[in-house]
Amino acid sequence: MKIIVTGGAGFIGGNFVHYMIKKYPEYDIICLDKLTYAGNLETLEPVMDNPKFKFVKGDIADREFVYKLFEEEKPDIIVNFAAESHVDRSISDPGIFLQTNIIGTGVLLDACREYGIKRYHQVSTDEVYGDLPLDRPDLFFTETTPLHTSSPYSASKASADLLVLAYHRTFKIPVTISRCSNNYGPYHFPEKLIPLMIANCLNDKPLPVYGKGENVRDWLYVEDHCHAIDLIIHDGKVGEVYNIGGHNERTNLQVVETIIDALGKSRDLIQYVTDRPGHDMRYAIDPTKIHNELGWEPETKFDEGIKRTIDWYLNNKPWWEKIISGEYQNYYEKMYSGR
Ligand code: NAD
Ligand code: TYD
């Protein structure tokens, strides 16, 4: 089996590469990644010398490059993680989100048409469903919840999902889609809530909480996401969408306080800042379908997962300190100064 993992130098794609190489040492894994600010080859360092692994630098939206790669490698499966993934960046500069997340997905699908594929898997997000109100804890996203996006990021991901389903119906491309809730774990870029708060805590810097910190996210340990995708690409039904989430809802404030307490810091570090425009209130996944059809369930409880994540950041300081001291510093100043 030969799998192209796009976006494999990023957070979830990187974890997926490690997961697959460990579980299926006989598979050929090719990582295709543009190495944007979010891509980091150090994440792939442990597998770079593995003869069953190959890294290829390139853009999923570059048609000529993608076609050549398909022609040379003749992959069996594509798992598309490659995306611009940060909501705040999509608010500052939506253009690149349309280019990578929509056009890039279209190019990959065209390559599948041209060269054939056993499975194209699109890694999507629960954010395509929009948000749920805080006062209706009985409501959850199911696979039939209408798409109703809030940010340029989620709109671009929903557009990609529609393209994927259209290519299945019209061209019979064997596709699957997964829509997962917020992930956390090792190799998470420190602009997202959990790694940002861990890094700032460790550096005794203020912890910027948007609005009142009451927004709710449904957190899933990244390895549980990788396991779900593994099940879907092997046993999932073609043409189907699978929601992935572990009933692990927390307010942002609860998450931040958990991190502060685990690191023995003061809650005075919390700094309430201006809310994100269009900020989604609550995400919550109903994972019944993937549980019933594929037997998936999350293995890592939040308390255990957050402990493991914090330990990883404590033991891998060079990985994130390099990021924080580099170009990312300019983004941080622009995003948070005077907010
Ligand atoms: P990330 O930002 O950490 O990584 C994205 C990777 O894609 C980076 O390595 C980057 O270099 C690469 N990339 C960007 N543009 C590219 C292009 N044009 N061509 C090739 N490579 C390109 O993102 P992540 O958090 O790992 O998310 C991965 C996928 O999972 C995304 O599609 C995202 O929408 C989805 N998702 C993320 C979460 C989450 O909580 N992080 C939850 C659900 C779904
Ligand atoms: P984020 O990690 O950006 O993921 P998403 O917006 O895709 O869910 O943010 C998670 C939540 O944390 C979201 O409600 C926004 C909030 N947040 C903060 O309060 N402060 C921050 O500095 C960041 C980055 C996020």
PDB file of N, CA and C in Angstrom, residues 90-138:
ATOM      1  N   SER A  90      -7.260  33.412   9.019  1.00  0.00           N
ATOM      2  CA  SER A  90      -8.229  33.493   7.915  1.00  0.00           C
ATOM      3  C   SER A  90      -9.031  34.786   7.974  1.00  0.00           C
ATOM      4  N   ILE A  91      -9.107  35.359   9.185  1.00  0.00           N
ATOM      5  CA  ILE A  91      -9.808  36.636   9.340  1.00  0.00           C
ATOM      6  C   ILE A  91      -8.900  37.782   8.862  1.00  0.00           C
ATOM      7  N   SER A  92      -7.591  37.660   9.120  1.00  0.00           N
ATOM      8  CA  SER A  92      -6.654  38.711   8.682  1.00  0.00           C
ATOM      9  C   SER A  92      -6.410  38.641   7.181  1.00  0.00           C
ATOM     10  N   ASP A  93      -6.389  37.415   6.612  1.00  0.00           N
ATOM     11  CA  ASP A  93      -5.978  37.267   5.212  1.00  0.00           C
ATOM     12  C   ASP A  93      -6.617  36.016   4.597  1.00  0.00           C
ATOM     13  N   PRO A  94      -7.867  36.149   4.122  1.00  0.00           N
ATOM     14  CA  PRO A  94      -8.593  34.947   3.653  1.00  0.00           C
ATOM     15  C   PRO A  94      -8.046  34.317   2.374  1.00  0.00           C
ATOM     16  N   GLY A  95      -7.352  35.104   1.513  1.00  0.00           N
ATOM     17  CA  GLY A  95      -7.025  34.641   0.155  1.00  0.00           C
ATOM     18  C   GLY A  95      -6.329  33.288   0.101  1.00  0.00           C
ATOM     19  N   ILE A  96      -5.296  33.110   0.923  1.00  0.00           N
ATOM     20  CA  ILE A  96      -4.512  31.874   0.872  1.00  0.00           C
ATOM     21  C   ILE A  96      -5.356  30.671   1.323  1.00  0.00           C
ATOM     22  N   PHE A  97      -6.390  30.938   2.118  1.00  0.00           N
ATOM     23  CA  PHE A  97      -7.280  29.841   2.558  1.00  0.00           C
ATOM     24  C   PHE A  97      -8.082  29.311   1.375  1.00  0.00           C
ATOM     25  N   LEU A  98      -8.511  30.250   0.492  1.00  0.00           N
ATOM     26  CA  LEU A  98      -9.263  29.807  -0.693  1.00  0.00           C
ATOM     27  C   LEU A  98      -8.333  29.040  -1.618  1.00  0.00           C
ATOM     28  N   GLN A  99      -7.110  29.558  -1.767  1.00  0.00           N
ATOM     29  CA  GLN A  99      -6.156  28.942  -2.688  1.00  0.00           C
ATOM     30  C   GLN A  99      -5.787  27.518  -2.257  1.00  0.00           C
ATOM     31  N   THR A 100      -5.344  27.380  -1.028  1.00  0.00           N
ATOM     32  CA  THR A 100      -4.897  26.038  -0.593  1.00  0.00           C
ATOM     33  C   THR A 100      -6.090  25.124  -0.311  1.00  0.00           C
ATOM     34  N   ASN A 101      -7.034  25.607   0.482  1.00  0.00           N
ATOM     35  CA  ASN A 101      -8.072  24.690   0.978  1.00  0.00           C
ATOM     36  C   ASN A 101      -9.080  24.306  -0.106  1.00  0.00           C
ATOM     37  N   ILE A 102      -9.370  25.223  -1.028  1.00  0.00           N
ATOM     38  CA  ILE A 102     -10.356  24.887  -2.074  1.00  0.00           C
ATOM     39  C   ILE A 102      -9.648  24.480  -3.365  1.00  0.00           C
ATOM     40  N   ILE A 103      -8.835  25.393  -3.918  1.00  0.00           N
ATOM     41  CA  ILE A 103      -8.173  25.081  -5.203  1.00  0.00           C
ATOM     42  C   ILE A 103      -7.266  23.862  -5.041  1.00  0.00           C
ATOM     43  N   GLY A 104      -6.525  23.821  -3.931  1.00  0.00           N
ATOM     44  CA  GLY A 104      -5.616  22.691  -3.688  1.00  0.00           C
ATOM     45  C   GLY A 104      -6.375  21.373  -3.654  1.00  0.00           C
ATOM     46  N   THR A 105      -7.504  21.348  -2.981  1.00  0.00           N
ATOM     47  CA  THR A 105      -8.319  20.122  -2.926  1.00  0.00           C
ATOM     48  C   THR A 105      -8.796  19.752  -4.332  1.00  0.00           C
ATOM     49  N   GLY A 106      -9.198  20.771  -5.094  1.00  0.00           N
ATOM     50  CA  GLY A 106      -9.652  20.515  -6.475  1.00  0.00           C
ATOM     51  C   GLY A 106      -8.556  19.893  -7.329  1.00  0.00           C
ATOM     52  N   VAL A 107      -7.328  20.388  -7.179  1.00  0.00           N
ATOM     53  CA  VAL A 107      -6.204  19.841  -7.968  1.00  0.00           C
ATOM     54  C   VAL A 107      -5.958  18.379  -7.583  1.00  0.00           C
ATOM     55  N   LEU A 108      -5.982  18.075  -6.282  1.00  0.00           N
ATOM     56  CA  LEU A 108      -5.769  16.683  -5.845  1.00  0.00           C
ATOM     57  C   LEU A 108      -6.857  15.770  -6.414  1.00  0.00           C
ATOM     58  N   LEU A 109      -8.099  16.267  -6.410  1.00  0.00           N
ATOM     59  CA  LEU A 109      -9.206  15.443  -6.934  1.00  0.00           C
ATOM     60  C   LEU A 109      -9.047  15.221  -8.444  1.00  0.00           C
ATOM     61  N   ASP A 110      -8.617  16.272  -9.148  1.00  0.00           N
ATOM     62  CA  ASP A 110      -8.382  16.113 -10.596  1.00  0.00           C
ATOM     63  C   ASP A 110      -7.287  15.090 -10.862  1.00  0.00           C
ATOM     64  N   ALA A 111      -6.245  15.119 -10.013  1.00  0.00           N
ATOM     65  CA  ALA A 111      -5.156  14.145 -10.186  1.00  0.00           C
ATOM     66  C   ALA A 111      -5.693  12.731  -9.957  1.00  0.00           C
ATOM     67  N   CYS A 112      -6.591  12.577  -9.004  1.00  0.00           N
ATOM     68  CA  CYS A 112      -7.208  11.251  -8.756  1.00  0.00           C
ATOM     69  C   CYS A 112      -8.001  10.793  -9.981  1.00  0.00           C
ATOM     70  N   ARG A 113      -8.687  11.741 -10.609  1.00  0.00           N
ATOM     71  CA  ARG A 113      -9.459  11.416 -11.847  1.00  0.00           C
ATOM     72  C   ARG A 113      -8.525  10.952 -12.943  1.00  0.00           C
ATOM     73  N   GLU A 114      -7.434  11.710 -13.077  1.00  0.00           N
ATOM     74  CA  GLU A 114      -6.497  11.496 -14.184  1.00  0.00           C
ATOM     75  C   GLU A 114      -5.737  10.173 -14.037  1.00  0.00           C
ATOM     76  N   TYR A 115      -5.289   9.883 -12.828  1.00  0.00           N
ATOM     77  CA  TYR A 115      -4.377   8.739 -12.638  1.00  0.00           C
ATOM     78  C   TYR A 115      -5.020   7.565 -11.905  1.00  0.00           C
ATOM     79  N   GLY A 116      -6.238   7.769 -11.343  1.00  0.00           N
ATOM     80  CA  GLY A 116      -6.910   6.678 -10.622  1.00  0.00           C
ATOM     81  C   GLY A 116      -6.424   6.612  -9.180  1.00  0.00           C
ATOM     82  N   ILE A 117      -7.285   6.135  -8.305  1.00  0.00           N
ATOM     83  CA  ILE A 117      -6.959   6.082  -6.874  1.00  0.00           C
ATOM     84  C   ILE A 117      -7.869   5.041  -6.218  1.00  0.00           C
ATOM     85  N   LYS A 118      -7.358   4.382  -5.171  1.00  0.00           N
ATOM     86  CA  LYS A 118      -8.240   3.450  -4.446  1.00  0.00           C
ATOM     87  C   LYS A 118      -9.100   4.211  -3.434  1.00  0.00           C
ATOM     88  N   ARG A 119      -8.510   5.274  -2.843  1.00  0.00           N
ATOM     89  CA  ARG A 119      -9.274   6.076  -1.887  1.00  0.00           C
ATOM     90  C   ARG A 119      -8.689   7.485  -1.780  1.00  0.00           C
ATOM     91  N   TYR A 120      -9.570   8.487  -1.826  1.00  0.00           N
ATOM     92  CA  TYR A 120      -9.187   9.860  -1.507  1.00  0.00           C
ATOM     93  C   TYR A 120      -9.873  10.207  -0.197  1.00  0.00           C
ATOM     94  N   HIS A 121      -9.094  10.524   0.835  1.00  0.00           N
ATOM     95  CA  HIS A 121      -9.711  10.896   2.113  1.00  0.00           C
ATOM     96  C   HIS A 121      -9.467  12.374   2.413  1.00  0.00           C
ATOM     97  N   GLN A 122     -10.537  13.083   2.678  1.00  0.00           N
ATOM     98  CA  GLN A 122     -10.458  14.512   2.996  1.00  0.00           C
ATOM     99  C   GLN A 122     -10.580  14.714   4.506  1.00  0.00           C
ATOM    100  N   VAL A 123      -9.552  15.338   5.084  1.00  0.00           N
ATOM    101  CA  VAL A 123      -9.583  15.615   6.519  1.00  0.00           C
ATOM    102  C   VAL A 123     -10.278  16.960   6.714  1.00  0.00           C
ATOM    103  N   SER A 124     -11.516  16.903   7.170  1.00  0.00           N
ATOM    104  CA  SER A 124     -12.286  18.130   7.346  1.00  0.00           C
ATOM    105  C   SER A 124     -12.462  18.411   8.833  1.00  0.00           C
ATOM    106  N   THR A 125     -13.379  19.293   9.139  1.00  0.00           N
ATOM    107  CA  THR A 125     -13.491  19.807  10.510  1.00  0.00           C
ATOM    108  C   THR A 125     -14.956  19.963  10.918  1.00  0.00           C
ATOM    109  N   ASP A 126     -15.202  19.904  12.223  1.00  0.00           N
ATOM    110  CA  ASP A 126     -16.573  20.144  12.715  1.00  0.00           C
ATOM    111  C   ASP A 126     -16.990  21.600  12.489  1.00  0.00           C
ATOM    112  N   GLU A 127     -16.002  22.470  12.187  1.00  0.00           N
ATOM    113  CA  GLU A 127     -16.339  23.896  12.026  1.00  0.00           C
ATOM    114  C   GLU A 127     -17.213  24.143  10.803  1.00  0.00           C
ATOM    115  N   VAL A 128     -17.310  23.153   9.892  1.00  0.00           N
ATOM    116  CA  VAL A 128     -18.188  23.342   8.719  1.00  0.00           C
ATOM    117  C   VAL A 128     -19.657  23.420   9.129  1.00  0.00           C
ATOM    118  N   TYR A 129     -19.987  22.933  10.321  1.00  0.00           N
ATOM    119  CA  TYR A 129     -21.388  22.961  10.779  1.00  0.00           C
ATOM    120  C   TYR A 129     -21.754  24.279  11.466  1.00  0.00           C
ATOM    121  N   GLY A 130     -20.789  25.215  11.585  1.00  0.00           N
ATOM    122  CA  GLY A 130     -21.069  26.452  12.310  1.00  0.00           C
ATOM    123  C   GLY A 130     -20.987  26.186  13.802  1.00  0.00           C
ATOM    124  N   ASP A 131     -21.847  26.848  14.596  1.00  0.00           N
ATOM    125  CA  ASP A 131     -21.753  26.618  16.038  1.00  0.00           C
ATOM    126  C   ASP A 131     -23.109  26.306  16.646  1.00  0.00           C
ATOM    127  N   LEU A 132     -23.074  25.907  17.923  1.00  0.00           N
ATOM    128  CA  LEU A 132     -24.274  25.572  18.687  1.00  0.00           C
ATOM    129  C   LEU A 132     -24.401  26.579  19.823  1.00  0.00           C
ATOM    130  N   PRO A 133     -25.646  26.833  20.285  1.00  0.00           N
ATOM    131  CA  PRO A 133     -25.796  27.782  21.397  1.00  0.00           C
ATOM    132  C   PRO A 133     -25.345  27.164  22.719  1.00  0.00           C
ATOM    133  N   LEU A 134     -24.868  28.038  23.640  1.00  0.00           N
ATOM    134  CA  LEU A 134     -24.385  27.526  24.926  1.00  0.00           C
ATOM    135  C   LEU A 134     -25.515  26.978  25.789  1.00  0.00           C
ATOM    136  N   ASP A 135     -26.744  27.506  25.568  1.00  0.00           N
ATOM    137  CA  ASP A 135     -27.845  27.083  26.446  1.00  0.00           C
ATOM    138  C   ASP A 135     -28.594  25.845  25.929  1.00  0.00           C
ATOM    139  N   ARG A 136     -28.021  25.150  24.935  1.00  0.00           N
ATOM    140  CA  ARG A 136     -28.651  23.907  24.450  1.00  0.00           C
ATOM    141  C   ARG A 136     -27.629  22.759  24.467  1.00  0.00           C
ATOM    142  N   PRO A 137     -27.238  22.330  25.693  1.00  0.00           N
ATOM    143  CA  PRO A 137     -26.227  21.264  25.773  1.00  0.00           C
ATOM    144  C   PRO A 137     -26.706  19.936  25.212  1.00  0.00           C
ATOM    145  N   ASP A 138     -28.002  19.859  24.887  1.00  0.00           N
ATOM    146  CA  ASP A 138     -28.558  18.613  24.315  1.00  0.00           C
ATOM    147  C   ASP A 138     -28.275  18.513  22.809  1.00  0.00           C
TER     148      ASP A 138
END
